[in-house]
Coordinates of C-alpha atoms in Angstrom, one line a residue:
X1 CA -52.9 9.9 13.8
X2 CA -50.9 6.9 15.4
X3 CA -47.5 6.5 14.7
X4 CA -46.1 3.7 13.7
X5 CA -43.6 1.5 15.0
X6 CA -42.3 -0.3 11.9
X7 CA -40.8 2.0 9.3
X8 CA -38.3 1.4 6.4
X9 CA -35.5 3.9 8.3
X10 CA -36.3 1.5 12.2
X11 CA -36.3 -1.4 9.9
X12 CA -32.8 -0.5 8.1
X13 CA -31.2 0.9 11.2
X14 CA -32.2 -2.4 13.4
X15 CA -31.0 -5.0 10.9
X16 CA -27.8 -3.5 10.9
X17 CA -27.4 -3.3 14.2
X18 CA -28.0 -7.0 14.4
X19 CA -26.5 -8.0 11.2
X20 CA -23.2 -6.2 13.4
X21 CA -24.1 -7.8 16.7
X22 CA -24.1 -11.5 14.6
X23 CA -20.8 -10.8 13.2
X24 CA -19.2 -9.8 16.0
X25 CA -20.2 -13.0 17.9
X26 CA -19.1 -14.9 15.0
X27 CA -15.6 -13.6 15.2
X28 CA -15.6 -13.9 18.6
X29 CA -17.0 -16.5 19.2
X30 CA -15.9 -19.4 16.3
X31 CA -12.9 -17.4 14.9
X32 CA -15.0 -16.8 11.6
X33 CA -12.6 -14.0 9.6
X34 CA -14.7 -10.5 9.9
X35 CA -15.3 -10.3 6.3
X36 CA -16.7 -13.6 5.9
X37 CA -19.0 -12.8 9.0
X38 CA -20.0 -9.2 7.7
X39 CA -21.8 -11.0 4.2
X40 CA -22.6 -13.6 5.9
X41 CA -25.4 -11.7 8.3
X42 CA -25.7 -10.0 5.6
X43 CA -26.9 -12.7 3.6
X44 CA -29.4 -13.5 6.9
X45 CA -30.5 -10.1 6.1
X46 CA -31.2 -10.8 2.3
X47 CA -33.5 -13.7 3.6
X48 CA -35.3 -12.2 6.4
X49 CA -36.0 -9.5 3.4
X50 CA -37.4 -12.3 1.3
X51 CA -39.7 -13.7 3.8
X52 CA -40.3 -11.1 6.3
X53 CA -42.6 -8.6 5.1
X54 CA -41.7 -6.1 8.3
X55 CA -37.5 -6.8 7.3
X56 CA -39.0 -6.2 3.6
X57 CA -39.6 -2.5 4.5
X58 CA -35.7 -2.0 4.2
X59 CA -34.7 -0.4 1.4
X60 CA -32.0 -2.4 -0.4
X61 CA -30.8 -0.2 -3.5
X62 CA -28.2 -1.4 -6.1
X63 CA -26.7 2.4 -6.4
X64 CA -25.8 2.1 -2.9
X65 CA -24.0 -1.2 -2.9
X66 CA -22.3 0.6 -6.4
X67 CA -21.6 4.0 -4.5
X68 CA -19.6 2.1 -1.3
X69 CA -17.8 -0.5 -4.0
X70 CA -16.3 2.7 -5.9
X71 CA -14.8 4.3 -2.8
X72 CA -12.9 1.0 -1.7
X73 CA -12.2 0.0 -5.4
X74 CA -10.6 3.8 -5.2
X75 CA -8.5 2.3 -2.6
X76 CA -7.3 -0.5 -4.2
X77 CA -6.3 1.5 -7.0
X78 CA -4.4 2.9 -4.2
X79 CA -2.7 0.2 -3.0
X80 CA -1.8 -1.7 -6.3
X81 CA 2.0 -1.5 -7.6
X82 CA 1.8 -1.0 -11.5
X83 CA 5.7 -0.3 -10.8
X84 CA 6.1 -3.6 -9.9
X85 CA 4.9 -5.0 -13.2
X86 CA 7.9 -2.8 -14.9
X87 CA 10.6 -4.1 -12.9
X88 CA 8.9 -8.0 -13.3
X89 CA 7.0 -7.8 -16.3
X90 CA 5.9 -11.9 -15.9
X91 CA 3.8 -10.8 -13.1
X92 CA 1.5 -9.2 -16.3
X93 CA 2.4 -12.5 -18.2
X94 CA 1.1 -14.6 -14.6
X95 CA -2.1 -12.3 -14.7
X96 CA -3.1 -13.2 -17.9
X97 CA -2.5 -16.4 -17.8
X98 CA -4.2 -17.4 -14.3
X99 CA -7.3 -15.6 -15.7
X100 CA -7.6 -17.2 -18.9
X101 CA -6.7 -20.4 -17.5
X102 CA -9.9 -19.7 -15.1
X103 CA -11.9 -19.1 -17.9
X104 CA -10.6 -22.2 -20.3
X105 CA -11.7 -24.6 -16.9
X106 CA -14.6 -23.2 -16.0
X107 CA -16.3 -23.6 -19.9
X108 CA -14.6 -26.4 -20.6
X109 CA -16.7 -27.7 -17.1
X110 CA -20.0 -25.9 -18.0
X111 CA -19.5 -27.7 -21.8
X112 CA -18.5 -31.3 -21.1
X113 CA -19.8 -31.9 -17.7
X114 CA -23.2 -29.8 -17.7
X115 CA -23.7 -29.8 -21.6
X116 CA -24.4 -25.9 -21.2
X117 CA -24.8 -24.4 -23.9
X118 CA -21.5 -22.5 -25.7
X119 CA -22.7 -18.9 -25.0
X120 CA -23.8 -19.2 -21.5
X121 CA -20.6 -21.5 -20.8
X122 CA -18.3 -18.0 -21.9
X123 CA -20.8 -15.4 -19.7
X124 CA -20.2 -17.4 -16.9
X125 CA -16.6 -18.0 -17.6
X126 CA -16.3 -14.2 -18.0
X127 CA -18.4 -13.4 -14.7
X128 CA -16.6 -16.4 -12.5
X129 CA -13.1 -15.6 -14.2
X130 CA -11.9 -12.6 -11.6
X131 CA -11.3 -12.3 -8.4
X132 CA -12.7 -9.5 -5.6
X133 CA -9.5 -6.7 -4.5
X134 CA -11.7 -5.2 -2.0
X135 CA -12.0 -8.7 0.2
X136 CA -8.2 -9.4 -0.7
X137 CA -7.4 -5.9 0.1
X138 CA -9.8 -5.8 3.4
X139 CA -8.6 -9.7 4.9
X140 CA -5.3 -8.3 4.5
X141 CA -5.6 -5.3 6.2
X142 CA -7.6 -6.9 8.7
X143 CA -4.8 -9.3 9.5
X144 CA -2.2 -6.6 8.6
X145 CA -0.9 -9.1 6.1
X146 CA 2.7 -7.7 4.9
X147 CA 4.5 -10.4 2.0
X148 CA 4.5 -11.3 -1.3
X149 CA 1.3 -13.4 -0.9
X150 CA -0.9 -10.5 0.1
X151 CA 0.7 -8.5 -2.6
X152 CA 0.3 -10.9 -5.4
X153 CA -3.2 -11.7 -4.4
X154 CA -4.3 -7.8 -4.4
X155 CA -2.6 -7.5 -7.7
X156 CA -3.8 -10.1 -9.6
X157 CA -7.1 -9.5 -8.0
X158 CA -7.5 -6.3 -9.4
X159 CA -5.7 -6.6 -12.8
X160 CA -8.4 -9.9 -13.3
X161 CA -11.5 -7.8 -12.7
X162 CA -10.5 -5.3 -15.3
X163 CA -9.7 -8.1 -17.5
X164 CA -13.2 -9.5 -16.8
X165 CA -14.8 -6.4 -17.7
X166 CA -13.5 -6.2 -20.7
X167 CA -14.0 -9.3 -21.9
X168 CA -17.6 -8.8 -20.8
X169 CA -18.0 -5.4 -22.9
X170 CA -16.4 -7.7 -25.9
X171 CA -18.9 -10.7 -25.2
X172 CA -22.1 -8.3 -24.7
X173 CA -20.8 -6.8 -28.2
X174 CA -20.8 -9.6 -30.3
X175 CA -23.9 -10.9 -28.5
X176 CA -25.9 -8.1 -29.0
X177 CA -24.5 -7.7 -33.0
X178 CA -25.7 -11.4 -33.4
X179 CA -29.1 -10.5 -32.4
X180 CA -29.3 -7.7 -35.0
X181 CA -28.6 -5.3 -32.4
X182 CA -27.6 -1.8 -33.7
X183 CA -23.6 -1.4 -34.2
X184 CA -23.9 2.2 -31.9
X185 CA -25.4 0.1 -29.2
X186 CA -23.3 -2.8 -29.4
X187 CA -20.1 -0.6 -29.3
X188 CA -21.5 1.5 -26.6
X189 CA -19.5 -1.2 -23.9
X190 CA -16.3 -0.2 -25.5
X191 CA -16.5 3.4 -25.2
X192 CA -17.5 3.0 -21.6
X193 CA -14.5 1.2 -21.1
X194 CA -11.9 4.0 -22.1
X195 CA -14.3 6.5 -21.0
X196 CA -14.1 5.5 -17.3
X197 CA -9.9 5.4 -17.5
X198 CA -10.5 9.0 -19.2
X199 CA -12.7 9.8 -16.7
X200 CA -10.6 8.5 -13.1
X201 CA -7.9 10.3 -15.2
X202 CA -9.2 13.5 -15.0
X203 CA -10.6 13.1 -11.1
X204 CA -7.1 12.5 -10.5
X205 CA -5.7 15.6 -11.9
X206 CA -8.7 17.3 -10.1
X207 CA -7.0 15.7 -6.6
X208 CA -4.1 16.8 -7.2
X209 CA -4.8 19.8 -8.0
X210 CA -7.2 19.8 -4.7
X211 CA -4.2 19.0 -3.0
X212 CA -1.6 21.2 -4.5
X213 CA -3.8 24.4 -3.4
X214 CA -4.7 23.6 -0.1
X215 CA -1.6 21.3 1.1
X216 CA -4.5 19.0 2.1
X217 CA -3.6 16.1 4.3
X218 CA -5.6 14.0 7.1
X219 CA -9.2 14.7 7.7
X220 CA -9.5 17.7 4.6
X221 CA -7.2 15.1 2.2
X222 CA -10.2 12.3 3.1
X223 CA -13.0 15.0 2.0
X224 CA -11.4 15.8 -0.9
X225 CA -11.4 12.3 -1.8
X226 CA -15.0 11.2 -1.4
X227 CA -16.2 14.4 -2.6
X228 CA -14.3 12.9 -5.8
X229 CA -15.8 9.2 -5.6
X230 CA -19.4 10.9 -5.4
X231 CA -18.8 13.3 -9.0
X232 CA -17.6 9.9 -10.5
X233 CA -20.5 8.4 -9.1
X234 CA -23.0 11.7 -10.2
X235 CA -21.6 12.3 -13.9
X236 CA -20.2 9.0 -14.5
X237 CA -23.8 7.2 -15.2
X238 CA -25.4 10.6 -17.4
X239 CA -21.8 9.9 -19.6
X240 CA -23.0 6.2 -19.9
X241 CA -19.7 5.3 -18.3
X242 CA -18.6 2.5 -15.3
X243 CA -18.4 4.6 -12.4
X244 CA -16.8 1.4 -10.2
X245 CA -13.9 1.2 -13.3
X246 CA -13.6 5.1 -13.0
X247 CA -13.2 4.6 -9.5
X248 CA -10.4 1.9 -9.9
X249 CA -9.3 3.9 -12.4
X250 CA -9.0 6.8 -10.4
X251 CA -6.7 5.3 -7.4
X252 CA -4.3 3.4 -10.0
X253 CA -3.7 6.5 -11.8
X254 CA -3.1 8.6 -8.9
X255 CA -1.2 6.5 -7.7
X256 CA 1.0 6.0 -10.9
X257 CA 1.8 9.9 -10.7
X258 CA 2.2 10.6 -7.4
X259 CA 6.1 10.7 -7.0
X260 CA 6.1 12.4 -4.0
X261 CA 3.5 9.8 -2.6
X262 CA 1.9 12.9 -0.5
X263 CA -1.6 11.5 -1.5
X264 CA -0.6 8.0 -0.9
X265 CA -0.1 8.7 2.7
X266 CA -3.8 8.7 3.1
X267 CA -5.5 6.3 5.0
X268 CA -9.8 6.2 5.5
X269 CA -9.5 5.2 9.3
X270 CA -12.6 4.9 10.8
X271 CA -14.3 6.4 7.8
X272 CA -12.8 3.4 5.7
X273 CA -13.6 1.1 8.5
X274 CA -17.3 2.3 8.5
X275 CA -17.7 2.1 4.4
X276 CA -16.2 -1.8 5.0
X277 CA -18.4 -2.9 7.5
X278 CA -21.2 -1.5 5.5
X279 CA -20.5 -2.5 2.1
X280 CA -19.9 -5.9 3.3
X281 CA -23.6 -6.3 5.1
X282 CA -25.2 -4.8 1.8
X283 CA -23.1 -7.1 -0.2
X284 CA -24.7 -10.3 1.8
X285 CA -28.0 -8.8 1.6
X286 CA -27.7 -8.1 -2.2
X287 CA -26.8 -11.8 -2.2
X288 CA -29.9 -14.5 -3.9
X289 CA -30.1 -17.5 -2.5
X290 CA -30.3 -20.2 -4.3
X291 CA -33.9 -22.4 -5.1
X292 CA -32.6 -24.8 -7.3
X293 CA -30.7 -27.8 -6.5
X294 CA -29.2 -27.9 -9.6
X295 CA -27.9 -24.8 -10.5
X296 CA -26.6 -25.2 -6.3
X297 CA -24.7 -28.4 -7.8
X298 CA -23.1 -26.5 -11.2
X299 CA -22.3 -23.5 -9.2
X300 CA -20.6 -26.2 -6.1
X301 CA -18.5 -27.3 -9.0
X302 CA -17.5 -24.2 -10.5
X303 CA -16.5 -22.7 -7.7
X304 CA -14.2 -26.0 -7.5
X305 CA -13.1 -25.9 -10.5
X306 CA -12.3 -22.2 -10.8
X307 CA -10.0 -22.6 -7.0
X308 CA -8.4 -25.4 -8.5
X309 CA -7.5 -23.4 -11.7
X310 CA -5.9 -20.7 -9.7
X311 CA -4.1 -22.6 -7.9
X312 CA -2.6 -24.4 -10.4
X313 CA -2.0 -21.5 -12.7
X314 CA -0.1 -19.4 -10.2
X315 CA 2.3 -22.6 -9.0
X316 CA 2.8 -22.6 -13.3
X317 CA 3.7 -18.9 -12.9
X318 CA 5.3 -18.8 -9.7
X319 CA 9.3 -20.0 -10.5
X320 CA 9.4 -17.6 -13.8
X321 CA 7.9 -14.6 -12.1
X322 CA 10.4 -15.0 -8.8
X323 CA 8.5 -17.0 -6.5
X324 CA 8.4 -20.5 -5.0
X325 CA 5.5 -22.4 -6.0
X326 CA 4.3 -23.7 -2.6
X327 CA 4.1 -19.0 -2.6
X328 CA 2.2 -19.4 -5.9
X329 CA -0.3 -21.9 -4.5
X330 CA -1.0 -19.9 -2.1
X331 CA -2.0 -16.6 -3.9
X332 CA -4.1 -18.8 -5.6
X333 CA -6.5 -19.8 -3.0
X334 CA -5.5 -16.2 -1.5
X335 CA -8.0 -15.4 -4.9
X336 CA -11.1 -17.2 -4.2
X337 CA -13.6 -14.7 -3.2
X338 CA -16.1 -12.9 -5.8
X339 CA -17.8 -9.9 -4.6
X340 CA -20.1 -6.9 -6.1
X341 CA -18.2 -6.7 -9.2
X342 CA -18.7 -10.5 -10.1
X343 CA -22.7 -10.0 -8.8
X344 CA -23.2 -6.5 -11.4
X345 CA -21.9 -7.8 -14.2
X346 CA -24.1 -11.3 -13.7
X347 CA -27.0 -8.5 -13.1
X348 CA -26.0 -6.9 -16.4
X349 CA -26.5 -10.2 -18.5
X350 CA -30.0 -11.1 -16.8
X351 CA -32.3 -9.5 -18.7
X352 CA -31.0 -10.8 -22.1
X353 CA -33.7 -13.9 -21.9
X354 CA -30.7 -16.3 -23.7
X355 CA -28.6 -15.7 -20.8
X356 CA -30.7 -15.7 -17.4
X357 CA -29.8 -19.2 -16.7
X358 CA -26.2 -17.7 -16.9
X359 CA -26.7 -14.9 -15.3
X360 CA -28.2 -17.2 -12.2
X361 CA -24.9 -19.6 -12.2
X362 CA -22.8 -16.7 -12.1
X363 CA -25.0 -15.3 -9.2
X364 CA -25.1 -18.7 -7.3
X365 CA -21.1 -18.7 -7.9
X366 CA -21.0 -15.5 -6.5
X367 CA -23.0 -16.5 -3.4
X368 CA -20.6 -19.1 -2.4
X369 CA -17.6 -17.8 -3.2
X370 CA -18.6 -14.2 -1.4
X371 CA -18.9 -16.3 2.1
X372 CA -15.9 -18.7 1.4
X373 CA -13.4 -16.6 -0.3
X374 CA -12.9 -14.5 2.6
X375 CA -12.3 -17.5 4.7
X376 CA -9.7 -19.2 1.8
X377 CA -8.2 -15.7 1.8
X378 CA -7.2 -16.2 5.4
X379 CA -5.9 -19.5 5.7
X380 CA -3.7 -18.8 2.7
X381 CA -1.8 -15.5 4.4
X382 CA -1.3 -17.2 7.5
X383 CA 0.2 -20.0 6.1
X384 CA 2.0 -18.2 4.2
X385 CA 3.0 -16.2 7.4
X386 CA 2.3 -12.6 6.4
X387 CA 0.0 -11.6 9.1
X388 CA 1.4 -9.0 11.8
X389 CA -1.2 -8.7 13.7
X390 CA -1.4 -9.4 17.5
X391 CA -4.3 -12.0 18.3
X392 CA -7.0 -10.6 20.7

């Protein structure tokens, strides 16, 4: 029998290695920031896999693109200072308000200037409302980003995408009680919700607890971690629970009870660095590009619309929460990109036939804003100064 040539594991293995090679170049070459480059060969990926039928071979799964977003949403959780809202407590007060001021502009946009319809206008508002951590969290520790800025940005970024997951659980609840829906399945969203904190809760006793026994720390700490982030992953689906929010769950909470900060010391090195670069390229590949002119032009003014929002909610917040507002502008376009989070919970609406065109707005949003947020992200902490690392 001949072998062949062109298989799906040649086929995945030689599109990353490009997808790497182009990203690289870019850097190098125009100064594009990493993460920006990383989605956006990605995304050259996604269309060769559209058009090629040899690139088609690839397998492009959903569960992986889940499985890498838990582990660096676990990092987040990490890195977030829920402290800090106890000491400033308008820094909750500037959360809420940035995000629902996103939301207000973006349907009040949708309604009035696209005469969407009022139910699609809040699914998109709800999808487009957020903001990614992991590309706040991984431009700044690309650039090493140390200030208020960076900070502000990661926090707000995260606290919005819980927010917009809720909300989401609340919309697809009344949504699906409207359509005569059963009242078990239309609360289902809810229980998932507290199920996953419940459920990061619990793998971060297990840690702990890991931890305590052995003393672990460096390479054993690291295993003990991702051997967490792959139960959540395995039981959290079969529970009919969120294993990304039981990941995000799981770093906030260890990180709330960690007094000693003996697990905080933990740091993925090349391990986190490989899970970046990857989750990034499958990101861009996961990515649809868009065939419609129009929904190019409602998405092109969203995304305007939404930057603007931020921007002008967190110079509102800024002076009341201890910062300057020129600081406060800044986090805001610091909190342009959308990533996985904003791209599953569009995916989660789609097959409701009242909201595909929705669900494809959202998408086309998330297409933009996942190749220039990460760009945005970067010119705001540099001029906001916070960068310490050495240029090349």
């Amino acid at each position: 029998m001949k072998a062949t040539l062109v298989t799906p594991l040649a086929v995945t293995a030689l599109l990353f290695f490009a997808a790497l090679l182009l990203a690289e170049a870019a850097v190098r070459a125009v100064r594009v920031p990493r993460t920006a480059a990383l989605v956006l060969a990605g995304a050259v990926i996604g269309w060769l896999r559209k058009d090629n039928p040899a690139a088609a071979l690839m397998p492009l799964p959903t569960v992986l693109l889940e499985a890498l977003a838990m582990v660096l949403l676990f990092e987040v959780g990490q890195r977030v200072p829920l402290a800090w809202i106890r000491r400033n407590p308008w820094l909750l007060a500037a959360s809420i308000g940035e995000t629902g001021l996103t939301f207000a502009a973006i349907f009040a946009a949708l309604a009035y200037g696209f005469a969407i319809p009022a139910v699609q206008c809040a699914f998109v508002g709800v999808v487009c409302m957020g903001a990614s951590p992991i590309v706040v969290m991984s431009v700044s520790k690309d650039l090493r980003a140390r200030g208020q800025v960076s900070e502000r940005a990661l926090l707000f970024s995260t606290l919005s995408s819980v927010y917009a997951v809720l909300a989401m659980q609340i919309l697809v609840t009344g949504y699906l009680a409207a359509t005569n829906v059963q009242l078990s399945v239309a609360l289902q969203p809810l229980f998932q919700l507290f199920g996953s904190f419940l459920l990061g809760a619990l793998a971060a006793g297990v840690l702990r607890l890991y931890a305590f026994i052995t003393r672990a720390h460096g390479a054993v700490l690291t295993i003990g971690i991702l051997c967490c982030c792959v139960l959540l992953y395995a039981y959290a689906p079969p529970l009919g629970l969120s294993p990304i929010l039981s990941a995000l769950f799981f770093g906030l909470v260890l990180r709330g009870t960690d007094r000693t900060h003996s697990l905080l010391s933990h740091q993925t090195s090349e391990t986190g660095a490989v899970l970046t670069l990857a989750y990034f390229i499958i990101l861009g590949a996961s990515l649809t590009w868009l065939d419609s002119w129009t929904i190019a032009a409602i998405a092109a003014a969203i995304v305007a619309v939404r930057l603007l929002a931020k921007v002008a909610a967190n110079a509102l917040f800024a002076v009341p929460s201890a910062l300057r507002p020129l600081k406060g502008t800044m986090v805001g376009i610091a909190m342009t990109p959308l990533s996985s989070l904003a791209l599953l919970l569009a995916a989660s609406i789609a097959p409701q036939p009242g909201l595909r065109h929705a669900a494809e707005i959202g998408a086309a949003v998330v297409l933009i804003t996942a190749i220039l947020g990460p760009v945005m992200t970067e010119v705001a902490l540099r001029w906001a100064g916070e960068p310490t690392r050495r240029e090349q």
